[in-house]
Amino acid sequence: MQTTLKTRDLTPSFGSEVIGLEPSTPLDDSTCAQLRQLFDDRGLLVFRDLDIDHHQQLWISKMLIRQEHVPEKPGTAQVDDNFYVSNRRDGAAAPFGRLQFHADTMWADKPFEVLSLYGKLIEPPAIPTLFVSGVSAWQSLPARLRERVAGLSALHTAGEVRRGDLTNVLVSTVQRPPTSTQPIAKLHPRTGATVLYVCEQMTKEIVGLTHTESEALLEALFEHMYDPAAQFQHEWRQNDFVVWDNVAIQHARPNVNSDGPARTLRKAASPIPQLDRDQLPSFSSAT
Ligand SMILES: [Fe+2]
């Protein structure tokens, strides 16, 4: 018997909560089809009180981009169950600080298509994760800005980009930063939607403009995309599973203190860009 999943919109334009999923692996075909459609339409799915292990988290994440049967290269940190964002766990990523809006690995020619976090150990009041949609931002972009960016590309880097309010910002230092140049109006590789594809944390410049022109145009785009009214704020609880389209959706977080409430999030992403050791980040505070 086919069951229709119960869902609830998180914002008018993106994000849905899925209610009552039984997390068996693999999920039945009808459930997978509904979830894939919802993921393509809404870009971000939230499941609460879901008891899943790392394997199930990665399987569901990859199923949503129709890659559940494609093996990742073995030995990459994010395929093994050892990739955590945490202010408690030794060796975890982003252990403290604030993160400006970004899409993970936006500096890669083929960034993560899907990214997910699972609330492994959460003590209230844990710092939330903030989200915006580059698809919604493009759809609502004023015509004069659409015309201005038509045909323009931006350079993204894993190296340092210092812009805007840097209070408490966590800076990741990379010896040999990867870079990628992408159209600002990027066509989504799976859905075909146009995505406003620049971010405050990783976009270094708009190609072919002077520094002043580039910064002014980026500032106008950021002001539109990061309008507080366009953001969704996810308040973490233990056993929350949040999975999003990393090309369409950007994320950020307010400042996390090392000695604040426990905030341990298990991360899964796909596909993983292959990096050399000197292209991996080390973390320090901006201020
Ligand atoms: Fe991130």
XYZ file of C-alpha atoms and ligand atoms in Angstrom:
288
model
C 0.000 0.000 0.000
C 1.328 3.411 -0.900
C 1.490 5.934 1.889
C 1.524 9.667 1.346
C 4.001 11.452 3.566
C 2.729 14.255 5.753
C 4.628 17.483 5.168
C 4.641 21.054 6.425
C 6.138 24.087 4.646
C 8.908 25.776 6.634
C 8.883 28.985 4.568
C 6.626 30.032 1.655
C 9.353 29.375 -0.929
C 11.625 26.597 0.370
C 12.030 23.932 3.047
C 9.577 21.274 4.221
C 9.269 19.253 7.380
C 8.491 15.582 6.750
C 6.404 14.025 9.499
C 6.182 10.355 10.433
C 8.859 8.751 8.240
C 9.786 5.218 9.318
C 13.512 5.085 8.600
C 13.978 1.587 7.194
C 16.806 1.063 4.723
C 16.193 0.935 1.887
C 12.972 2.927 1.917
C 10.242 1.637 -0.388
C 10.083 3.017 -3.942
C 6.959 5.102 -3.408
C 8.419 6.839 -0.342
C 11.701 7.488 -2.179
C 9.838 8.982 -5.150
C 7.847 11.321 -2.893
C 10.944 12.417 -0.999
C 12.940 13.053 -4.197
C 10.135 15.161 -5.648
C 9.834 17.132 -2.418
C 13.610 17.629 -2.278
C 13.708 18.916 -5.871
C 10.765 21.253 -5.206
C 11.689 22.525 -1.728
C 15.497 22.160 -1.500
C 15.587 21.391 2.234
C 13.918 18.672 4.307
C 13.667 18.454 8.089
C 12.825 15.225 9.953
C 12.440 15.314 13.743
C 12.916 12.426 16.187
C 14.462 10.233 13.502
C 16.643 7.421 14.812
C 19.198 6.846 12.037
C 22.847 5.824 12.011
C 25.560 7.227 9.744
C 24.943 4.633 7.041
C 21.225 5.485 6.857
C 21.976 9.217 6.873
C 24.318 8.883 3.904
C 21.951 6.496 2.096
C 18.952 8.849 2.396
C 21.098 11.858 1.446
C 22.376 10.145 -1.711
C 18.953 8.691 -2.551
C 17.585 12.249 -2.753
C 20.063 13.043 -5.555
C 19.516 9.617 -7.127
C 23.062 8.435 -6.292
C 22.364 5.865 -3.581
C 24.059 3.087 -5.566
C 27.124 5.116 -6.552
C 30.072 4.285 -4.268
C 32.136 7.163 -2.872
C 35.894 6.756 -2.997
C 36.929 4.848 0.142
C 38.915 6.552 2.874
C 37.424 10.030 2.496
C 36.569 11.518 5.866
C 32.942 12.222 5.068
C 32.181 8.707 3.853
C 33.453 7.145 7.060
C 31.499 7.852 10.255
C 34.038 10.341 11.515
C 32.900 13.685 10.201
C 31.272 15.880 12.838
C 30.614 19.564 13.358
C 30.993 19.895 17.114
C 32.089 22.082 20.003
C 32.655 18.918 22.091
C 34.159 16.192 19.960
C 37.948 16.001 19.422
C 38.996 16.603 15.834
C 35.569 17.898 14.760
C 35.111 20.574 12.080
C 34.097 24.179 12.848
C 34.453 23.679 16.638
C 33.619 27.322 17.502
C 32.775 30.685 15.963
C 30.286 32.146 13.544
C 29.943 31.005 9.940
C 28.902 33.411 7.194
C 26.507 32.149 4.528
C 28.051 29.623 2.150
C 27.528 26.399 0.243
C 30.048 23.756 1.302
C 32.807 23.207 -1.295
C 31.456 26.044 -3.474
C 35.101 26.472 -4.524
C 34.997 23.090 -6.312
C 33.891 22.699 -9.925
C 31.578 19.922 -8.701
C 30.530 20.847 -5.155
C 28.507 18.636 -2.816
C 25.060 18.226 -4.361
C 23.593 17.120 -1.075
C 24.584 17.924 2.489
C 23.022 16.755 5.735
C 23.438 17.172 9.476
C 22.086 14.930 12.214
C 21.609 16.058 15.815
C 23.790 13.511 17.624
C 24.242 15.350 20.922
C 22.285 18.550 21.429
C 21.927 20.456 24.692
C 19.383 23.294 24.660
C 19.658 26.074 23.773
C 22.006 24.978 20.952
C 22.912 27.560 18.331
C 20.621 27.237 15.263
C 21.578 26.810 11.593
C 20.316 29.470 9.178
C 19.339 28.814 5.566
C 18.536 30.834 2.428
C 17.555 29.661 -1.051
C 19.565 30.761 -4.087
C 16.650 29.647 -6.278
C 14.161 31.869 -4.437
C 16.733 34.676 -4.410
C 17.069 34.469 -8.196
C 13.297 34.380 -8.719
C 12.792 37.467 -6.564
C 15.878 39.360 -7.797
C 14.961 42.818 -9.165
C 15.116 42.960 -12.990
C 17.936 45.549 -13.000
C 20.170 43.179 -11.000
C 19.238 40.195 -13.163
C 20.239 42.164 -16.237
C 23.452 43.351 -14.564
C 24.680 39.813 -13.739
C 23.565 38.173 -17.002
C 26.619 36.509 -18.543
C 28.877 37.313 -15.573
C 30.818 34.714 -13.594
C 32.237 34.731 -10.076
C 35.414 33.236 -8.647
C 34.974 31.178 -5.465
C 37.857 30.170 -3.214
C 38.557 28.040 -0.152
C 41.111 30.714 0.766
C 40.395 33.691 2.929
C 37.700 36.185 1.910
C 37.337 39.077 4.347
C 34.117 40.994 3.836
C 31.300 42.409 5.950
C 30.977 42.032 9.715
C 33.711 39.603 10.790
C 32.882 39.530 14.502
C 33.494 35.992 15.825
C 33.791 34.646 12.284
C 35.614 31.324 12.081
C 38.291 31.557 9.418
C 39.524 28.377 7.783
C 43.094 28.587 6.534
C 44.119 26.495 3.557
C 47.709 26.191 2.332
C 46.810 25.680 -1.328
C 43.195 26.823 -1.697
C 41.105 25.302 -4.487
C 39.119 27.760 -6.655
C 36.278 27.538 -9.155
C 34.698 30.020 -11.562
C 30.936 29.642 -12.056
C 28.140 31.668 -13.714
C 26.368 33.926 -11.197
C 23.062 32.737 -12.671
C 23.974 29.064 -12.401
C 21.756 26.374 -13.861
C 21.182 23.676 -11.289
C 22.713 20.439 -12.638
C 19.790 18.238 -11.538
C 16.659 20.392 -11.443
C 17.563 22.917 -14.160
C 16.463 25.809 -11.901
C 18.446 29.042 -12.035
C 20.376 29.631 -8.800
C 21.828 32.943 -7.629
C 25.264 31.476 -7.031
C 27.471 33.789 -4.969
C 28.124 33.714 -1.233
C 29.592 36.027 1.373
C 32.073 33.462 2.753
C 33.670 32.044 -0.405
C 33.055 34.363 -3.358
C 36.246 36.310 -3.945
C 35.255 38.454 -6.927
C 33.177 38.869 -10.042
C 35.347 38.111 -13.043
C 36.128 41.029 -15.378
C 35.010 43.861 -13.049
C 37.210 46.223 -11.054
C 37.480 45.449 -7.337
C 35.167 48.377 -6.519
C 32.555 47.344 -9.108
C 32.750 43.724 -8.024
C 32.296 44.524 -4.319
C 29.400 46.913 -5.032
C 27.552 44.345 -7.130
C 28.199 41.523 -4.660
C 26.994 43.746 -1.837
C 23.709 44.389 -3.700
C 23.258 40.655 -4.348
C 24.013 39.727 -0.718
C 21.647 42.380 0.597
C 18.875 40.781 -1.446
C 19.733 37.117 -0.790
C 20.416 37.423 2.949
C 17.378 39.573 3.771
C 16.357 38.291 7.230
C 12.801 37.858 5.914
C 14.132 35.315 3.378
C 15.931 33.158 5.975
C 14.842 29.953 7.659
C 16.274 29.267 11.111
C 16.465 25.671 12.267
C 16.480 25.224 16.054
C 18.321 21.990 16.798
C 16.959 19.142 18.871
C 18.593 15.779 19.396
C 17.780 13.284 16.581
C 16.888 16.029 14.085
C 17.882 15.137 10.529
C 18.243 18.133 8.202
C 19.201 17.491 4.581
C 19.519 20.091 1.856
C 20.479 20.731 -1.742
C 23.915 22.288 -1.358
C 23.776 23.979 -4.780
C 20.352 25.589 -4.267
C 20.538 26.321 -0.532
C 23.161 28.192 1.516
C 23.702 27.871 5.263
C 25.244 29.906 8.093
C 25.290 29.956 11.876
C 25.616 32.494 14.684
C 28.592 32.242 17.048
C 29.167 28.875 18.748
C 31.150 28.912 21.996
C 33.510 26.047 22.831
C 32.061 25.923 26.342
C 28.437 26.585 25.307
C 25.684 23.937 25.182
C 26.786 20.751 23.405
C 26.212 20.936 19.674
C 27.432 17.787 17.943
C 26.128 17.333 14.406
C 27.021 14.324 12.288
C 27.640 15.360 8.712
C 27.161 13.480 5.450
C 27.659 14.861 1.954
C 27.959 13.707 -1.644
C 29.774 13.676 -4.017
C 33.064 14.363 -2.225
C 35.623 16.428 -4.190
C 39.048 14.781 -4.045
C 41.490 16.998 -2.159
C 45.155 16.847 -1.251
C 46.197 17.261 2.389
C 47.360 20.867 1.860
C 43.913 21.757 0.485
C 42.144 20.904 3.766
C 41.255 23.709 6.198
C 42.551 24.472 9.671
C 40.408 26.751 11.835
C 41.038 30.065 13.582
C 38.925 32.985 14.785
C 38.764 36.181 12.719
C 38.543 38.556 15.668
Fe 29.129 24.516 5.922
